[in-house]
Coordinates of C-alpha atoms and ligand atoms in Angstrom, one line a residue:
X1 CA -55.1 65.9 -12.1
X2 CA -54.1 63.0 -9.8
X3 CA -50.8 61.2 -10.6
X4 CA -50.2 57.6 -9.7
X5 CA -46.8 56.0 -10.0
X6 CA -47.0 52.3 -11.0
X7 CA -43.8 50.5 -10.0
X8 CA -43.5 46.8 -11.0
X9 CA -41.4 44.8 -8.6
X10 CA -39.9 41.3 -8.4
X11 CA -37.4 40.8 -5.6
X12 CA -36.4 44.5 -5.3
X13 CA -36.1 44.6 -1.5
X14 CA -32.7 46.1 -1.8
X15 CA -33.9 49.5 -3.0
X16 CA -37.7 49.7 -3.2
X17 CA -37.8 52.0 -0.2
X18 CA -35.4 54.4 -1.9
X19 CA -37.5 54.4 -5.0
X20 CA -40.7 55.1 -3.1
X21 CA -39.0 57.9 -1.2
X22 CA -37.8 59.5 -4.4
X23 CA -41.2 59.3 -6.1
X24 CA -43.2 60.7 -3.1
X25 CA -42.7 64.5 -3.9
X26 CA -43.7 64.0 -7.5
X27 CA -46.9 61.9 -7.4
X28 CA -50.2 61.6 -5.4
X29 CA -50.2 57.8 -5.2
X30 CA -47.5 55.1 -5.4
X31 CA -48.7 51.7 -6.4
X32 CA -46.1 48.9 -6.1
X33 CA -47.4 46.0 -8.3
X34 CA -45.5 43.0 -7.0
X35 CA -44.8 39.9 -9.0
X36 CA -44.9 37.6 -6.0
X37 CA -41.4 38.4 -4.7
X38 CA -39.8 35.9 -2.4
X39 CA -37.8 38.5 -0.6
X40 CA -39.0 41.5 1.6
X41 CA -40.0 43.7 -1.3
X42 CA -43.7 44.1 -0.3
X43 CA -42.9 44.8 3.4
X44 CA -40.2 47.3 2.5
X45 CA -42.6 49.1 0.1
X46 CA -45.4 49.3 2.6
X47 CA -43.1 50.6 5.3
X48 CA -42.0 53.3 2.9
X49 CA -45.7 54.3 2.4
X50 CA -46.6 52.7 -0.9
X51 CA -49.8 50.9 -1.7
X52 CA -48.8 47.3 -2.5
X53 CA -50.8 44.9 -4.7
X54 CA -50.0 41.6 -6.3
X55 CA -50.1 40.9 -10.0
X56 CA -51.2 37.5 -11.4
X57 CA -47.6 36.3 -11.5
X58 CA -47.4 36.3 -15.3
X59 CA -44.7 38.9 -15.9
X60 CA -44.0 42.6 -16.1
X61 CA -46.8 43.2 -18.6
X62 CA -49.2 41.7 -16.2
X63 CA -48.1 44.1 -13.5
X64 CA -48.6 47.1 -15.9
X65 CA -52.2 46.0 -16.6
X66 CA -53.0 45.4 -13.0
X67 CA -51.6 48.9 -12.2
X68 CA -53.5 50.6 -14.9
X69 CA -56.8 49.1 -13.7
X70 CA -56.2 49.7 -10.0
X71 CA -54.6 53.2 -10.1
X72 CA -56.6 56.2 -8.8
X73 CA -54.7 58.7 -10.9
X74 CA -55.7 60.4 -14.1
X75 CA -52.0 60.2 -15.2
X76 CA -49.8 57.1 -14.6
X77 CA -46.1 57.2 -14.3
X78 CA -44.4 53.8 -14.9
X79 CA -41.0 53.5 -13.3
X80 CA -38.7 50.5 -12.6
X81 CA -37.7 49.6 -9.1
X82 CA -34.0 48.9 -9.7
X83 CA -32.8 52.5 -9.3
X84 CA -32.1 53.0 -13.0
X85 CA -34.7 55.8 -13.4
X86 CA -34.4 59.3 -11.9
X87 CA -37.7 60.2 -10.1
X88 CA -36.7 63.9 -10.5
X89 CA -37.5 63.5 -14.2
X90 CA -41.1 62.8 -13.5
X91 CA -42.2 66.4 -14.0
X92 CA -40.5 66.4 -17.4
X93 CA -42.5 63.3 -18.3
X94 CA -45.7 64.8 -17.1
X95 CA -45.4 68.1 -18.9
X96 CA -46.5 67.1 -22.4
X97 CA -49.6 65.4 -20.9
X98 CA -50.5 68.3 -18.7
X99 CA -50.1 70.7 -21.7
X100 CA -52.3 68.3 -23.7
X101 CA -49.6 67.7 -26.3
X102 CA -49.4 63.9 -25.7
X103 CA -51.2 60.8 -24.3
X104 CA -48.1 58.8 -23.8
X105 CA -44.6 60.1 -23.0
X106 CA -41.5 57.9 -23.2
X107 CA -38.2 58.8 -21.4
X108 CA -35.6 58.4 -24.2
X109 CA -32.1 57.2 -23.4
X110 CA -31.1 58.2 -26.9
X111 CA -31.8 61.8 -25.9
X112 CA -30.7 61.6 -22.2
X113 CA -28.0 58.9 -22.3
X114 CA -27.6 55.6 -20.5
X115 CA -24.8 54.3 -18.3
X116 CA -26.0 50.8 -19.2
X117 CA -24.8 51.3 -22.8
X118 CA -21.2 51.4 -21.6
X119 CA -21.4 47.7 -20.9
X120 CA -20.9 44.3 -22.5
X121 CA -22.3 42.6 -25.6
X122 CA -25.6 42.0 -23.7
X123 CA -26.2 45.8 -23.4
X124 CA -25.0 46.4 -26.9
X125 CA -27.5 43.9 -28.2
X126 CA -30.3 45.6 -26.2
X127 CA -29.4 49.0 -27.7
X128 CA -29.3 47.6 -31.3
X129 CA -32.5 45.7 -30.8
X130 CA -34.2 48.7 -29.3
X131 CA -33.1 50.9 -32.2
X132 CA -34.4 48.4 -34.8
X133 CA -37.8 48.1 -33.1
X134 CA -38.0 51.9 -32.8
X135 CA -37.3 52.3 -36.6
X136 CA -39.8 49.6 -37.5
X137 CA -42.6 51.1 -35.4
X138 CA -41.8 54.6 -36.8
X139 CA -42.1 53.3 -40.4
X140 CA -45.3 51.4 -39.7
X141 CA -47.2 54.1 -37.7
X142 CA -45.4 57.3 -38.8
X143 CA -44.1 58.1 -35.3
X144 CA -40.8 59.6 -34.4
X145 CA -39.5 57.6 -31.4
X146 CA -36.0 56.5 -30.4
X147 CA -36.4 54.3 -27.4
X148 CA -39.6 52.2 -27.5
X149 CA -38.3 49.7 -24.9
X150 CA -37.7 52.2 -22.0
X151 CA -39.9 51.4 -19.1
X152 CA -39.8 54.9 -17.7
X153 CA -42.9 56.7 -19.1
X154 CA -46.1 58.5 -18.4
X155 CA -49.6 57.9 -19.8
X156 CA -53.1 59.3 -19.6
X157 CA -55.0 56.5 -17.7
X158 CA -58.1 56.8 -19.8
X159 CA -56.1 56.4 -23.0
X160 CA -54.3 53.4 -21.5
X161 CA -57.6 51.7 -20.6
X162 CA -58.9 52.4 -24.2
X163 CA -55.7 51.2 -25.9
X164 CA -55.6 48.0 -23.8
X165 CA -52.6 45.7 -23.3
X166 CA -52.7 42.1 -24.4
X167 CA -49.2 40.9 -23.3
X168 CA -47.7 39.7 -20.1
X169 CA -43.9 39.9 -20.5
X170 CA -41.1 42.4 -21.2
X171 CA -42.6 43.1 -24.6
X172 CA -45.2 45.2 -22.8
X173 CA -43.2 48.4 -23.4
X174 CA -43.2 48.3 -27.2
X175 CA -46.8 46.9 -27.2
X176 CA -48.1 49.8 -25.1
X177 CA -46.7 52.2 -27.7
X178 CA -48.2 50.3 -30.7
X179 CA -51.6 50.0 -28.9
X180 CA -51.6 53.8 -28.3
X181 CA -50.6 54.5 -31.9
X182 CA -53.2 52.0 -33.3
X183 CA -55.9 53.9 -31.4
X184 CA -54.7 57.3 -32.7
X185 CA -53.3 58.5 -29.4
X186 CA -50.3 60.9 -29.4
X187 CA -47.0 59.4 -28.3
X188 CA -43.9 61.6 -27.7
X189 CA -40.5 61.4 -26.0
X190 CA -38.5 63.5 -23.6
X191 CA -34.8 63.2 -22.6
X192 CA -34.0 61.2 -19.5
X193 CA -30.7 59.7 -18.3
X194 CA -30.7 56.0 -17.2
X195 CA -28.3 54.6 -14.7
X196 CA -27.2 51.0 -14.2
X197 CA -29.4 48.8 -11.9
X198 CA -28.3 49.7 -8.4
X199 CA -29.3 46.6 -6.4
X200 CA -30.6 43.1 -6.9
X201 CA -30.5 41.1 -10.1
X202 CA -31.8 41.6 -13.7
X203 CA -35.0 39.8 -14.5
X204 CA -34.5 40.1 -18.2
X205 CA -32.3 37.4 -19.8
X206 CA -31.5 39.3 -23.0
X207 CA -30.5 36.4 -25.3
X208 CA -33.1 34.0 -24.1
X209 CA -36.0 36.5 -24.5
X210 CA -34.8 38.3 -27.6
X211 CA -37.3 36.5 -29.8
X212 CA -40.1 37.9 -27.7
X213 CA -39.6 41.5 -28.9
X214 CA -39.4 40.6 -32.6
X215 CA -42.4 38.3 -32.5
X216 CA -44.4 40.9 -30.7
X217 CA -43.4 43.5 -33.4
X218 CA -44.6 41.1 -36.1
X219 CA -47.9 40.3 -34.3
X220 CA -48.7 43.9 -33.6
X221 CA -48.0 44.9 -37.2
X222 CA -50.3 42.3 -38.8
X223 CA -53.1 42.4 -36.3
X224 CA -55.8 45.1 -35.8
X225 CA -56.5 46.9 -32.6
Ligands
GTP301 N1 -44.5 42.6 -11.0 C1 -43.4 42.2 -11.7 N2 -42.4 43.0 -11.9 C2 -41.3 42.6 -12.6 C3 -41.3 41.3 -13.2 N3 -40.1 41.1 -13.9 C4 -39.4 42.3 -13.7 N4 -40.1 43.1 -12.9 C5 -39.8 44.5 -12.5 O1 -39.7 45.3 -13.7 C6 -38.6 46.2 -13.6 C7 -37.7 46.0 -14.8 O2 -37.0 44.8 -14.6 P1 -35.4 44.7 -14.8 O3 -35.0 43.4 -14.4 O4 -34.7 45.9 -14.2 O5 -35.3 44.7 -16.4 P2 -34.4 45.6 -17.3 O6 -34.4 47.0 -16.8 O7 -34.7 45.4 -18.7 O8 -32.9 45.0 -17.0 P3 -31.7 45.4 -16.0 O9 -32.0 46.8 -15.6 O10 -30.5 45.2 -16.8 O11 -31.8 44.5 -14.8 C8 -38.0 46.0 -12.2 O12 -38.6 46.9 -11.3 C9 -38.4 44.6 -11.9 O13 -38.4 44.3 -10.5 C10 -42.5 40.5 -13.0 O14 -42.5 39.3 -13.5 N5 -43.5 41.0 -12.3
MG302 MG1 -33.7 47.6 -15.1

């Protein structure tokens, strides 16, 4: 089975080469899906050996869908480009899919911990919001998830294409899970430790975008596939 890493980037020149280097031993293809960065992200990624493509400039969710469509791999690994995810955990993410126990595997910070949680009110709000969304999704679809907003995950590409994604923004993480569950695919979690962003700036203004996640939960709950 071929494995493609899908790495969404927007202005991550500071560390994209490090991320590509770290992923290389674990995957067959590295697809950097760039959101029209204004720094040297694309050049740095290409120099490091990644295949670089542009998304449609609509947000992280857009990058995910472009990556799903363009990837050559049978399994996709989604990993952020800010140094917060540990590429050495990729084999742990892949295992449930390779053993045919899951179609989507989420790296859980509740099982592996997160340095980001030792932060300010902003990170506290994220943790509480993520917990609420996880509980709501579990109650609605009978799943047993703890970290539905974590971007570090692996998916069977065929299942991702069947499930489909209809969102363009940061609500893509929870939406991917609800789409898989709606289509009867198996979603599970493994432990993975998250570190704080190591370079560049956050693209997610927590307070300004908080409504996005709750609105998406509502829409996904009341609509069909
Ligand atoms: N292609 C694309 N990538 C994006 C976009 N917005 C964010 N990203 C990337 O998505 C990943 C996650 O973004 P982050 O800003 O780290 O979001 P976060 O992890 O929720 O927040 P922090 O880690 O606190 O900064 C990073 O690799 C970003 O570069 C976008 O609009 N398009
Ligand atoms: Mg991040």
